[in-house]
PDB file of C-alpha atoms in Angstrom:
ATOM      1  CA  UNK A   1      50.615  18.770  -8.532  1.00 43.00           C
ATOM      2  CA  UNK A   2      52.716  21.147  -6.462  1.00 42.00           C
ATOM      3  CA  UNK A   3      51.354  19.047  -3.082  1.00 45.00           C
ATOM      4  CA  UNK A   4      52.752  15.713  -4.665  1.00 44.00           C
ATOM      5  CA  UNK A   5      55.999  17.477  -5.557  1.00 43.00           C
ATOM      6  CA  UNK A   6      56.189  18.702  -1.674  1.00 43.00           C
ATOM      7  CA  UNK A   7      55.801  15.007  -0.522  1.00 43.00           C
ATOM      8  CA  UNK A   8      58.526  13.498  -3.468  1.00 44.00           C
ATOM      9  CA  UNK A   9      60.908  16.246  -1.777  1.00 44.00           C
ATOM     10  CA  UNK A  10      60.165  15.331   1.718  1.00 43.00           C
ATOM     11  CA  UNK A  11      60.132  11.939   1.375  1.00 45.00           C
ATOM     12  CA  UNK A  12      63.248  12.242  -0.639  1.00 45.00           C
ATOM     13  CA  UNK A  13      64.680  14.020   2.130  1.00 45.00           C
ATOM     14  CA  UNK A  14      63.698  11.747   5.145  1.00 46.00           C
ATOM     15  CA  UNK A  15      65.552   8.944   3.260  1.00 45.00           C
ATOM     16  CA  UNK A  16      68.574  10.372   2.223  1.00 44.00           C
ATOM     17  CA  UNK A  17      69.069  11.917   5.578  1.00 44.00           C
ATOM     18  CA  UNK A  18      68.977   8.093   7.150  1.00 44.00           C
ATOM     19  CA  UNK A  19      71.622   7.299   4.868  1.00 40.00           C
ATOM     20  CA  UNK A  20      75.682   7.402   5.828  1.00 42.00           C
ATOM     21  CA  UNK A  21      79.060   8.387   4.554  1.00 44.00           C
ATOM     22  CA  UNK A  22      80.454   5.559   5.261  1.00 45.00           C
ATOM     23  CA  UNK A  23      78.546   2.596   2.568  1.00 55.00           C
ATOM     24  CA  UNK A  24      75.435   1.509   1.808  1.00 58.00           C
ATOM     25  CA  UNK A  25      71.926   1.552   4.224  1.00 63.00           C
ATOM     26  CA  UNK A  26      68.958  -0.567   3.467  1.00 64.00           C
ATOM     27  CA  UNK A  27      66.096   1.117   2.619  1.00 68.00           C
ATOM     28  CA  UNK A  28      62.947  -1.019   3.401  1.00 64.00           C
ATOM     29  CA  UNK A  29      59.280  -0.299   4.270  1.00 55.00           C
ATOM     30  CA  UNK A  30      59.608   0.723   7.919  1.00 61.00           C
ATOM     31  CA  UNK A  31      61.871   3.507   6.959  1.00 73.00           C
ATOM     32  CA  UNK A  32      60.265   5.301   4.047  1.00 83.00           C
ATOM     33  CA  UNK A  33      57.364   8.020   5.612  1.00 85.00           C
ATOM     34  CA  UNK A  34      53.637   7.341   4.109  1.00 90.00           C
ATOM     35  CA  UNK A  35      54.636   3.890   2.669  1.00 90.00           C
ATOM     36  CA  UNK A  36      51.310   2.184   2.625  1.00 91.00           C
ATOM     37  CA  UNK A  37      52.083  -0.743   0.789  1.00 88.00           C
ATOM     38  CA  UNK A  38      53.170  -4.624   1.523  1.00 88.00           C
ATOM     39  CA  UNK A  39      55.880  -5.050   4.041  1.00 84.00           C
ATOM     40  CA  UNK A  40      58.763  -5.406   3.674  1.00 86.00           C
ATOM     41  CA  UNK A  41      58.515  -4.311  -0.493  1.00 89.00           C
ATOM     42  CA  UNK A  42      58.308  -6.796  -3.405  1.00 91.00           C
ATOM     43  CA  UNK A  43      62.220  -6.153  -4.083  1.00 92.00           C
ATOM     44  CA  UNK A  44      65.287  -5.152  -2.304  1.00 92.00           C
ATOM     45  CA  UNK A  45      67.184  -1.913  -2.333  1.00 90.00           C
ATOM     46  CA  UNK A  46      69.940   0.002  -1.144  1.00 88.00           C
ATOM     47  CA  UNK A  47      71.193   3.622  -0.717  1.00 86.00           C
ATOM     48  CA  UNK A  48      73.705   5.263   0.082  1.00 85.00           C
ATOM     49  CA  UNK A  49      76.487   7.998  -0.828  1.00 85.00           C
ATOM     50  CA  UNK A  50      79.500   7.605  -3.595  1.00 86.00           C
ATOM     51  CA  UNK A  51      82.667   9.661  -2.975  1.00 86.00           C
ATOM     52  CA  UNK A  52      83.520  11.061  -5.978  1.00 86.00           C
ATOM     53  CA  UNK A  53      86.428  13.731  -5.080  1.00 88.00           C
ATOM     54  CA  UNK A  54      88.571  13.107  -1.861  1.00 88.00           C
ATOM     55  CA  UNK A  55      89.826  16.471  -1.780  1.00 92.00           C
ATOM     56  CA  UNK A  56      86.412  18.351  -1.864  1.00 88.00           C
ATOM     57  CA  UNK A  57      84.506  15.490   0.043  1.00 85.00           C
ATOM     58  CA  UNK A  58      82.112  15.659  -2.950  1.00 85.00           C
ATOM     59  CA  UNK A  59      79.427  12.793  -2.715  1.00 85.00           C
ATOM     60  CA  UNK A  60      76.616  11.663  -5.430  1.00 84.00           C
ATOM     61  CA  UNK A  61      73.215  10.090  -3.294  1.00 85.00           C
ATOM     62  CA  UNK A  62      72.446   6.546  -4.837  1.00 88.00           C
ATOM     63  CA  UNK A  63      69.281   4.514  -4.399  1.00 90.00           C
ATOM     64  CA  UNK A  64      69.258   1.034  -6.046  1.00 92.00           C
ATOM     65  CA  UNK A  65      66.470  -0.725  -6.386  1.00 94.00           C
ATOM     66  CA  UNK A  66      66.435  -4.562  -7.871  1.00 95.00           C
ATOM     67  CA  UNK A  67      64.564  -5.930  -9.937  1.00 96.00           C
ATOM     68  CA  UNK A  68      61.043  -7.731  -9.307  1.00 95.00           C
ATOM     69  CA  UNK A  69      61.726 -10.825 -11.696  1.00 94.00           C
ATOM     70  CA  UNK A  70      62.987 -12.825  -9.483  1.00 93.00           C
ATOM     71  CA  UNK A  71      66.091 -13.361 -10.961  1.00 94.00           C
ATOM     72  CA  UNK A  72      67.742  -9.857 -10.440  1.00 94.00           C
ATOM     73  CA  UNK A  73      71.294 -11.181 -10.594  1.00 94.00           C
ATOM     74  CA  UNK A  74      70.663 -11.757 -14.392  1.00 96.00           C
ATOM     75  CA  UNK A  75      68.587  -8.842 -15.149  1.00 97.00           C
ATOM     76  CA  UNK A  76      69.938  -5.776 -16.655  1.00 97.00           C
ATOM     77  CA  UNK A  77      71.547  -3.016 -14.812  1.00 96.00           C
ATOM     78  CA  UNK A  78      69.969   0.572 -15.520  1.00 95.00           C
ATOM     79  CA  UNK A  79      71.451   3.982 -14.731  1.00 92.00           C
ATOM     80  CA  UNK A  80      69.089   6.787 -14.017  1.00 91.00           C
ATOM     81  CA  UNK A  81      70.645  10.648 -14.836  1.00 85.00           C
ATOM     82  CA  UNK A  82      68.342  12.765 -14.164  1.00 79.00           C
ATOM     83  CA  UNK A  83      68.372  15.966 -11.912  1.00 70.00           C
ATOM     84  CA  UNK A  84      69.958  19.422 -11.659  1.00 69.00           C
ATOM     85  CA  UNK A  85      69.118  22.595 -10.163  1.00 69.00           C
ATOM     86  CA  UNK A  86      65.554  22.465  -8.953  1.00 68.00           C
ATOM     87  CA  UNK A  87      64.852  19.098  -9.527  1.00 74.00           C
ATOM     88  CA  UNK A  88      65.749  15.728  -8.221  1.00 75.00           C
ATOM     89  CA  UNK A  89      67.028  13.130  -9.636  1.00 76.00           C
ATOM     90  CA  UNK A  90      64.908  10.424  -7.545  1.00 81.00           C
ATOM     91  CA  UNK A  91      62.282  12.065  -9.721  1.00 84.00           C
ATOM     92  CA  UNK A  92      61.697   9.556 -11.522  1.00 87.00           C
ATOM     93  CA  UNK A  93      61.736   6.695  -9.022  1.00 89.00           C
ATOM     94  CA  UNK A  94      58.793   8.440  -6.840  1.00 90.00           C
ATOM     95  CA  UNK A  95      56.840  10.362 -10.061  1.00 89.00           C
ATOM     96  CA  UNK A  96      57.175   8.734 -13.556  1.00 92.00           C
ATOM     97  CA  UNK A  97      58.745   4.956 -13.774  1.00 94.00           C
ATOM     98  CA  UNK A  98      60.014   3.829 -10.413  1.00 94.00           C
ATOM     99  CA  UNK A  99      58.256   1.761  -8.180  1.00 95.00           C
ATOM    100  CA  UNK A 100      56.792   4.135  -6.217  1.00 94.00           C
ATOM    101  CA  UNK A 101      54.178   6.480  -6.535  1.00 94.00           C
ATOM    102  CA  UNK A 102      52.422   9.404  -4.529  1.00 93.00           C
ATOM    103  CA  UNK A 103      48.824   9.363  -4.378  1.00 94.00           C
ATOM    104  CA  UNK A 104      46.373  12.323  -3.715  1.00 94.00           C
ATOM    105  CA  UNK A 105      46.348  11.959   0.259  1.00 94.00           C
ATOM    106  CA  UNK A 106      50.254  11.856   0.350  1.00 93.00           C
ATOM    107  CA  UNK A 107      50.640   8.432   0.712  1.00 95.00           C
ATOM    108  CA  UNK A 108      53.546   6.228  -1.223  1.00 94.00           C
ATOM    109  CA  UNK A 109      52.206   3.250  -2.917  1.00 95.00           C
ATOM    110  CA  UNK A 110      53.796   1.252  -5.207  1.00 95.00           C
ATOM    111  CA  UNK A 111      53.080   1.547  -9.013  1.00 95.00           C
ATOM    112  CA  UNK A 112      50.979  -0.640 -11.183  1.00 92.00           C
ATOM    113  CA  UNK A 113      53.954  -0.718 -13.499  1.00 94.00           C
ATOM    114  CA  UNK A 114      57.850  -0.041 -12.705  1.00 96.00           C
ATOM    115  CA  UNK A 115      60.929  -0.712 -14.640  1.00 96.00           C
ATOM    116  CA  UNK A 116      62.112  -2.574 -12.007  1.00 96.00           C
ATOM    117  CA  UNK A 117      59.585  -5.429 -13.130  1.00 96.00           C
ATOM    118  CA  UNK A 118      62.426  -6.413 -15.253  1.00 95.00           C
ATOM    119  CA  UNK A 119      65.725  -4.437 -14.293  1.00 97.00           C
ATOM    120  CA  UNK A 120      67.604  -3.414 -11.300  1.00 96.00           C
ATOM    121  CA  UNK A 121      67.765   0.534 -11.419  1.00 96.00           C
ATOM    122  CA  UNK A 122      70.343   2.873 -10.095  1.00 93.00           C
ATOM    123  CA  UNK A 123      68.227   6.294  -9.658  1.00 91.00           C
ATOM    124  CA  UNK A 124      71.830   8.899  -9.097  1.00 88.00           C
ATOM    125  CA  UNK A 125      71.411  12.720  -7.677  1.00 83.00           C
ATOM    126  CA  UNK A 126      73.607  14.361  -9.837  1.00 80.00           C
ATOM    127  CA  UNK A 127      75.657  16.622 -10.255  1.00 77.00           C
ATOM    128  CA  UNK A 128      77.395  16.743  -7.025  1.00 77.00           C
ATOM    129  CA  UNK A 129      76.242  19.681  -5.088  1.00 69.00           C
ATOM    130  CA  UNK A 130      72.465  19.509  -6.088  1.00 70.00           C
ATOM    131  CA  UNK A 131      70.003  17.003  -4.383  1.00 66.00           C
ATOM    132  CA  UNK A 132      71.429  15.129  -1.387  1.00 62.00           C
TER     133      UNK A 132
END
């Protein structure tokens, strides 16, 4: 378990550290390290940074990933909170209901079943100074 945790973080990392200030970047399978599935994915997504206070240059890392339906513009939206000290909020995305998963060798797959089959999912590091 710890080894899979030490890939969700790095692989967390290598992502957010492709991503910029300034709007959104496109995450897609020639950008995310170990991805062993179809190319490009099944869906589209997004990621970026959200300023949040001006004065502090506080930012919150987003990664949105649409729905598989097919008809994503109609689909619901969902918000994913989870995170805090010691734990990141794109937990969920790489570990429990996202569309990814990390297999024994390290590798990122993507999951026999995903929330994203029938909503577009928001997966926010939160609150600001934790995460990315």
């Amino acid at each position: 378990m710890i080894s899979i945790v030490f890939v969700v973080v790095v692989l967390i990392a290598s992502v957010a550290s492709q991503c910029s200030f300034c709007g959104p970047y496109d995450v897609n399978a020639y950008n995310l390290p170990n991805y062993i599935g179809p190319k490009p994915f099944p869906f589209n997504s997004s990621s970026g940074y959200i300023e949040v206070d001006t004065t502090n240059q506080r930012y919150l890392y987003y990664w949105l990933i649409e729905s598989q339906s097919g008809h994503p513009d109609t689909d619901p939206l969902v918000f994913w909170y989870q995170g805090g000290p010691g734990c990141s909020g794109l937990a969920g995305l790489f570990a429990e209901h996202g569309p990814f998963r990390v297999n024994e060798n390290g590798q990122v797959v993507l999951a026999q079943f995903s929330w994203n089959s029938f909503a577009n999912i928001v997966y926010l590091e939160q609150p600001c100074g934790v995460g990315f």
